[in-house]
Amino acid sequence: MTFQRPGGRAPDQLRPVRITRGFTIHAEGSVLIEFGNTRVLCTASVEEKVPPHKRGSGEGWVTAEYGMLPRATHTRGDREAARGKQSGRTQEIQRLIGRSLRAVFDLKKLGERTITLDCDVLQADGGTRTAAITGAFVAAQDAVGKLLAAGTLAESPVLGPVAAISVGIVEGTPLLDLEYVEDVACDTDMNIVMTGAGHYVEVQGTAEGVAFTRAEMDELLRLAEKGISELVGLQRQALGV
Amino acid sequence: MTFQRPGGRAPDQLRPVRITRGFTIHAEGSVLIEFGNTRVLCTASVEEKVPPHKRGSGEGWVTAEYGMLPRATHTRGDREAARGKQSGRTQEIQRLIGRSLRAVFDLKKLGERTITLDCDVLQADGGTRTAAITGAFVAAQDAVGKLLAAGTLAESPVLGPVAAISVGIVEGTPLLDLEYVEDVACDTDMNIVMTGAGHYVEVQGTAEGVAFTRAEMDELLRLAEKGISELVGLQRQALGV
Amino acid sequence: MTFQRPGGRAPDQLRPVRITRGFTIHAEGSVLIEFGNTRVLCTASVEEKVPPHKRGSGEGWVTAEYGMLPRATHTRGDREAARGKQSGRTQEIQRLIGRSLRAVFDLKKLGERTITLDCDVLQADGGTRTAAITGAFVAAQDAVGKLLAAGTLAESPVLGPVAAISVGIVEGTPLLDLEYVEDVACDTDMNIVMTGAGHYVEVQGTAEGVAFTRAEMDELLRLAEKGISELVGLQRQALGV
Amino acid sequence: MTFQRPGGRAPDQLRPVRITRGFTIHAEGSVLIEFGNTRVLCTASVEEKVPPHKRGSGEGWVTAEYGMLPRATHTRGDREAARGKQSGRTQEIQRLIGRSLRAVFDLKKLGERTITLDCDVLQADGGTRTAAITGAFVAAQDAVGKLLAAGTLAESPVLGPVAAISVGIVEGTPLLDLEYVEDVACDTDMNIVMTGAGHYVEVQGTAEGVAFTRAEMDELLRLAEKGISELVGLQRQALGV
Amino acid sequence: MTFQRPGGRAPDQLRPVRITRGFTIHAEGSVLIEFGNTRVLCTASVEEKVPPHKRGSGEGWVTAEYGMLPRATHTRGDREAARGKQSGRTQEIQRLIGRSLRAVFDLKKLGERTITLDCDVLQADGGTRTAAITGAFVAAQDAVGKLLAAGTLAESPVLGPVAAISVGIVEGTPLLDLEYVEDVACDTDMNIVMTGAGHYVEVQGTAEGVAFTRAEMDELLRLAEKGISELVGLQRQALGV
Amino acid sequence: MTFQRPGGRAPDQLRPVRITRGFTIHAEGSVLIEFGNTRVLCTASVEEKVPPHKRGSGEGWVTAEYGMLPRATHTRGDREAARGKQSGRTQEIQRLIGRSLRAVFDLKKLGERTITLDCDVLQADGGTRTAAITGAFVAAQDAVGKLLAAGTLAESPVLGPVAAISVGIVEGTPLLDLEYVEDVACDTDMNIVMTGAGHYVEVQGTAEGVAFTRAEMDELLRLAEKGISELVGLQRQALGV
């Protein structure tokens, strides 16, 4: 028997996704992305400098930082700034976002400048890292648009879209885009990052309970491909391209 | 000659203030407060425990934490969680918010529980600490409302409203509610926290340039009193009381 | 044309693997595992206490810490203890090792005690995290053996073996068990953790250069399955079971 | 009825103030200042460099650090160096001292050098921050005197004296210069920093208990003005000017 | 030819030593000790608790912390509290002071309480750690005196005096009690801690330049014995015993 | 009556010492040194840069870092990298190793480069710091040999061998080279570092229980001299010189 999702959602159905550009005024790109009740503010900041390992290389850098407001979740979590360090989970997520975005950037064409994607979770309900990647791409695209409009860049360094989605197995049912109650109940949790061309950038699957079989993995990959194809469509629609 | 404010604002005029309750879903109180372009998310979280210095006292505690998203400002600032410590400015502000809220709480009536006000600046344009105090009061009131509705509290521990505003002197003109461009240009910067009854909770004045006279201070106090009276009205309106 | 591996190794061939039990004398389990020139010391320490989130639960805990000696690599790296914090990479790896080992432990049967796996890289030549997981399982098994022999445990909490291997694509050729020079040259890098039964515990694939296709992923998964099957055999041989 | 002060002190009376120049031998300025039992060692150190935000500006910098010996107080406090960070209170105080001293310095005339005021409390009995500011001015003046005598500076960058005092309301009585037992009992606590010309540099008032009225504030400002006028006289006397 | 000491001091002559008891008012013992221009404030604080490794043992603990005011030296040093950690040198010295004091304490007789010796250098001119040990003994003795007077202790836990002195070889001449200019010039630097009975508690000798011979060590030990005998006399005189 | 040592070792007898060069492949010098069950991996890393205080001086630098794997000991210790700081003991030991090695280096002849000795304890059974110094010298010599062979250095900067040993008094019997069970039982513990010429580089003696007499110190120094003479012979044998 199949697991019944909250709100009667189909197993291969995304939550309602909303992408709001220009959510704040200062950043070169500023996007509020919502996957159902998950809300992440993604800003893209352009700085005319690069980290030490890129200095003098003629190449730019794209990096990300991730944070969660203390009461974005059901119970209040510690403020990482007050505790004095970022958790292993936070560091893992921001490294993932950074790698995902770099996968669709030609750093040579970007030139010696840095785009920093700040992804701050205002409200969490599962899937914050995948929402962050999907929203960060739109913010990055907006920042690049400003650089092109200003003539700072002659040609876009963006190779194509990138988006991410979670998939998992709950009570034997493979599901697309897990929300919080599904996430805590799932046996297997997988985050997939793919390009608009349908190629893999990252695959991170973890058996939380029992190990999963090859057949289950194949089904999860199929769901993810469907979801990411829809997300890329929504990114394009939001960007009007 | 008088300093001309951006947008033709009068010297004793507040920026448009908006108070949105229920901005996020998990916290017991969640308020987005806007003073013009300054936007601060204030959440109130209730926890059934108190810090060590209150254990066994029968009294509760009210405290605050403050943060600013890295790109809330014109140029991106360091993420304090990544840098591994909160700046002196951050600590000073969150101590101020905590003291201001405690001034209108009867900790005995609150019982042995803690209300934590998280004030996170989504967008900054001057006056973030005063917006934070003014919004945090509304969030705290909502959290108390939930405790009363649930029967956890029989009587409200809130003694009355508290609100805050900045005043300052720019090019010789005393102004109410400084926005960013005024803040950087001002000679004197003062933050005032007052109760609904018109009494002082905090007065923090700093001469950024030349020291200020007693006559100037009197004029600044007059402006602040007017502004806070209006803010308290807006808090009441938002709370429907 | 196929990429030529150092030492004429076949694309689907593991490096010589050596597992030395009892490498040091104090730990309940102490294993030196070598994947070619990669050498990791894995010790298992049993402590009769559990972390806070398990206290009173009747369940135990299995966790891991990972470190690399400063000169385990070609050029000396910072000592993390001297720098005052563990890198994001270190934390990511030790979280992976911990999750992988917990996947084959029945924490209920372990009882309220903790097994800590310390994985310290004495010499690095690629694949340190996969060697660490593979060696840590043997050390954990030895620690469990001591608890059974002492009568502390009546029944083994180990559900079965777990092992890990890296796979990747270098110049278009899918390869098993990347060594350092292959790792820096690869377009796609994937770490796979599997049980003795051939089920997945973790799949972590990253496109370092171009995104990879579904066909490439299928070939990588095939190589990993072959490698892990061999590693599980070597674990069994080392343990004499 | 009026509150009876320890030792029969009048409400508007300072504690005995002693200013000892040349208390230690190495610093360019070294002053032990005593407000009754409160004893603060203030040293002024001149360094021929400026912090990054002043480099190349032609301007100098004046800054302060504050500390309290662990047993300066009734019960031993943590050593901040051992705990690994300065408290919010410490940072707030040292920022206040720095701003207060900068208010009477022409940084252009100082040239690209830094004067650091170290204010270390040897013994605490209330009013350590106001004693620190008052003593730091004398130490800074001595350091400037050395720079003038050596011909490093042709003209003094000091615009005039600055001093500070606390005032507060205890059991309804406004008092000047609170000592420890008064400080813990007070409803309102205010620290005032003023120039020799009687203008305000900082006003920091906090209602510890009930909020205070405008009339109370006016009385506190009057007391502070009297106290600071006396302190400036004592500074002049100590400096022999 | 023999090295000429500043001020014409003989090679086996101590600097003028002054021991001022009751230097501050709050601590159970408070001693300012001066070895020439070296001035260290040593306070002894009694707390009715012990660190974890002594809980329930019936034994007490004696420990020390050491600090140097930023401008105790010729050029300003970093404030360790601001830098966020104590240097290796600081930790080494405070461990030495703690061990030295424990050597003359019967922890059983002290009972489950802690004496903390805070040694803060107000002015440095060589020999700060030896002055600290010598002064800390007097402060500890005063604290014990208070415990005896109050009847908290029936019998003194102090076994006898302990004192410390530095010796060294400068330009071939063995010297007692090095001051700063001698310390920076010396080839060998040795700190000796001895009991009143003339037995060794600590011997720490370091060849800064060329290694030293057994004959040189014998001469240094002879000088130290003479110096410590005089210091113990001065401690007794200060304590009036 | 004399204390009976484990394994019937004579009071003036070293444990079996083994020195294995080339233990790992990447470092310029890599030595596993064993004093009985104590095993320390000492690597020497050459870097073509110097710390700030040596820049432009024409001189090089020799420094050391020390660490202990968490389960090198009977019970697991905290990982210092995870705890976020090195203990006082660790810092004290690595400063000692660094000073000891610098005592036999002509930094002028080394030129502006740094040799870092990493001493990591794989297994501890007393005497880890003395084994570390003795092994680090061999690793440093190997690194210098590589620099000479490559023509980077024309002349060796090594002045001669350096080695270290512990001595102590257990139940009244002076012993050479304490192993763990002797170390915890000893009244006096002394670490001696000497050159091949029989001169002292460091003498660090501590009375753990009762203070020790001059006669006892003389006997300990005699034992240390014998032990170090043997260790220097073993270093020469290992180096084939």
CSV table of C-alpha atoms in Angstrom, one decimal, chain C residues 95-216:
chain,number,residue,atom,x,y,z
C,95,ARG,CA,29.9,12.5,9.6
C,96,LEU,CA,29.9,10.1,6.6
C,97,ILE,CA,32.0,7.5,8.4
C,98,GLY,CA,29.7,7.7,11.4
C,99,ARG,CA,26.5,7.3,9.4
C,100,SER,CA,28.1,4.4,7.4
C,101,LEU,CA,29.0,2.4,10.5
C,102,ARG,CA,25.6,3.1,12.2
C,103,ALA,CA,23.9,1.6,9.1
C,104,VAL,CA,25.2,-1.9,10.2
C,105,PHE,CA,24.7,-1.6,13.9
C,106,ASP,CA,21.6,-2.5,15.9
C,107,LEU,CA,21.9,0.3,18.5
C,108,LYS,CA,19.4,-1.4,20.8
C,109,LYS,CA,21.5,-4.5,21.0
C,110,LEU,CA,24.6,-2.4,21.6
C,111,GLY,CA,23.1,-1.1,24.8
C,112,GLU,CA,23.9,2.3,26.4
C,113,ARG,CA,27.5,2.5,25.3
C,114,THR,CA,29.4,4.3,22.6
C,115,ILE,CA,31.8,3.0,20.1
C,116,THR,CA,34.0,5.8,18.7
C,117,LEU,CA,35.9,5.1,15.5
C,118,ASP,CA,39.0,7.3,15.2
C,119,CYS,CA,40.3,7.3,11.6
C,120,ASP,CA,43.7,9.0,11.3
C,121,VAL,CA,45.4,9.2,8.0
C,122,LEU,CA,49.1,8.5,8.3
C,123,GLN,CA,49.8,8.7,4.6
C,124,ALA,CA,47.4,9.9,1.9
C,125,ASP,CA,47.2,8.9,-1.8
C,126,GLY,CA,43.5,9.2,-2.6
C,127,GLY,CA,40.6,7.3,-1.1
C,128,THR,CA,41.2,8.1,2.5
C,129,ARG,CA,37.5,8.2,3.5
C,130,THR,CA,36.7,4.9,1.8
C,131,ALA,CA,39.7,3.2,3.4
C,132,ALA,CA,38.6,4.7,6.7
C,133,ILE,CA,35.1,3.2,6.5
C,134,THR,CA,36.4,-0.2,5.3
C,135,GLY,CA,39.0,-0.3,8.1
C,136,ALA,CA,36.7,1.1,10.8
C,137,PHE,CA,34.3,-1.7,10.2
C,138,VAL,CA,37.0,-4.2,11.1
C,139,ALA,CA,38.1,-2.3,14.2
C,140,ALA,CA,34.5,-2.0,15.3
C,141,GLN,CA,34.0,-5.8,14.8
C,142,ASP,CA,37.1,-6.4,17.0
C,143,ALA,CA,35.7,-4.1,19.7
C,144,VAL,CA,32.4,-6.0,19.6
C,145,GLY,CA,34.3,-9.3,19.8
C,146,LYS,CA,35.9,-8.1,23.0
C,147,LEU,CA,32.5,-7.1,24.5
C,148,LEU,CA,31.1,-10.5,23.6
C,149,ALA,CA,34.2,-12.4,25.0
C,150,ALA,CA,33.9,-10.4,28.2
C,151,GLY,CA,30.2,-11.2,28.5
C,152,THR,CA,29.3,-7.6,28.4
C,153,LEU,CA,27.2,-8.3,25.3
C,154,ALA,CA,25.3,-11.5,24.9
C,155,GLU,CA,24.6,-11.0,21.2
C,156,SER,CA,26.4,-9.1,18.5
C,157,PRO,CA,24.8,-5.8,17.5
C,158,VAL,CA,26.6,-6.0,14.1
C,159,LEU,CA,24.1,-6.6,11.3
C,160,GLY,CA,26.7,-7.3,8.6
C,161,PRO,CA,29.7,-5.9,6.9
C,162,VAL,CA,30.0,-2.4,5.4
C,163,ALA,CA,32.7,-1.2,3.0
C,164,ALA,CA,33.3,1.8,0.8
C,165,ILE,CA,35.2,2.6,-2.4
C,166,SER,CA,35.7,5.5,-4.8
C,167,VAL,CA,35.0,5.5,-8.5
C,168,GLY,CA,35.4,8.2,-11.0
C,169,ILE,CA,35.8,9.2,-14.7
C,170,VAL,CA,39.2,10.3,-15.9
C,171,GLU,CA,39.6,11.4,-19.4
C,172,GLY,CA,36.4,9.6,-20.3
C,173,THR,CA,37.3,6.3,-18.7
C,174,PRO,CA,35.4,5.1,-15.6
C,175,LEU,CA,37.8,3.8,-13.0
C,176,LEU,CA,37.7,1.9,-9.7
C,177,ASP,CA,39.5,3.1,-6.6
C,178,LEU,CA,41.1,6.4,-7.6
C,179,GLU,CA,44.6,7.2,-6.4
C,180,TYR,CA,45.7,10.8,-5.9
C,181,VAL,CA,46.9,11.6,-9.4
C,182,GLU,CA,43.7,10.2,-10.8
C,183,ASP,CA,41.6,12.0,-8.2
C,184,VAL,CA,43.0,15.4,-9.2
C,185,ALA,CA,42.4,14.7,-12.9
C,186,CYS,CA,38.9,13.2,-12.7
C,187,ASP,CA,35.8,14.9,-14.0
C,188,THR,CA,33.5,12.9,-11.8
C,189,ASP,CA,34.2,11.6,-8.4
C,190,MET,CA,31.9,9.2,-6.5
C,191,ASN,CA,32.1,7.5,-3.2
C,192,ILE,CA,29.9,4.5,-2.6
C,193,VAL,CA,29.2,2.8,0.7
C,194,MET,CA,27.5,-0.6,0.5
C,195,THR,CA,26.6,-3.5,2.8
C,196,GLY,CA,27.8,-7.0,2.4
C,197,ALA,CA,24.4,-7.8,0.9
C,198,GLY,CA,25.0,-5.4,-1.9
C,199,HIS,CA,22.7,-2.6,-0.8
C,200,TYR,CA,23.5,1.1,-0.8
C,201,VAL,CA,24.2,3.0,2.4
C,202,GLU,CA,25.6,6.1,0.8
C,203,VAL,CA,26.1,7.4,-2.7
C,204,GLN,CA,28.0,10.7,-3.1
C,205,GLY,CA,28.8,11.7,-6.6
C,206,THR,CA,30.2,15.0,-7.7
C,207,ALA,CA,30.9,16.4,-11.1
C,208,GLU,CA,34.2,18.2,-10.7
C,209,GLY,CA,34.2,19.2,-14.3
C,210,VAL,CA,31.4,18.5,-16.7
C,211,ALA,CA,28.1,17.0,-15.5
C,212,PHE,CA,27.8,13.3,-16.0
C,213,THR,CA,25.2,11.3,-17.7
C,214,ARG,CA,22.9,8.5,-16.5
C,215,ALA,CA,24.9,6.0,-18.6
C,216,GLU,CA,28.1,7.1,-16.9
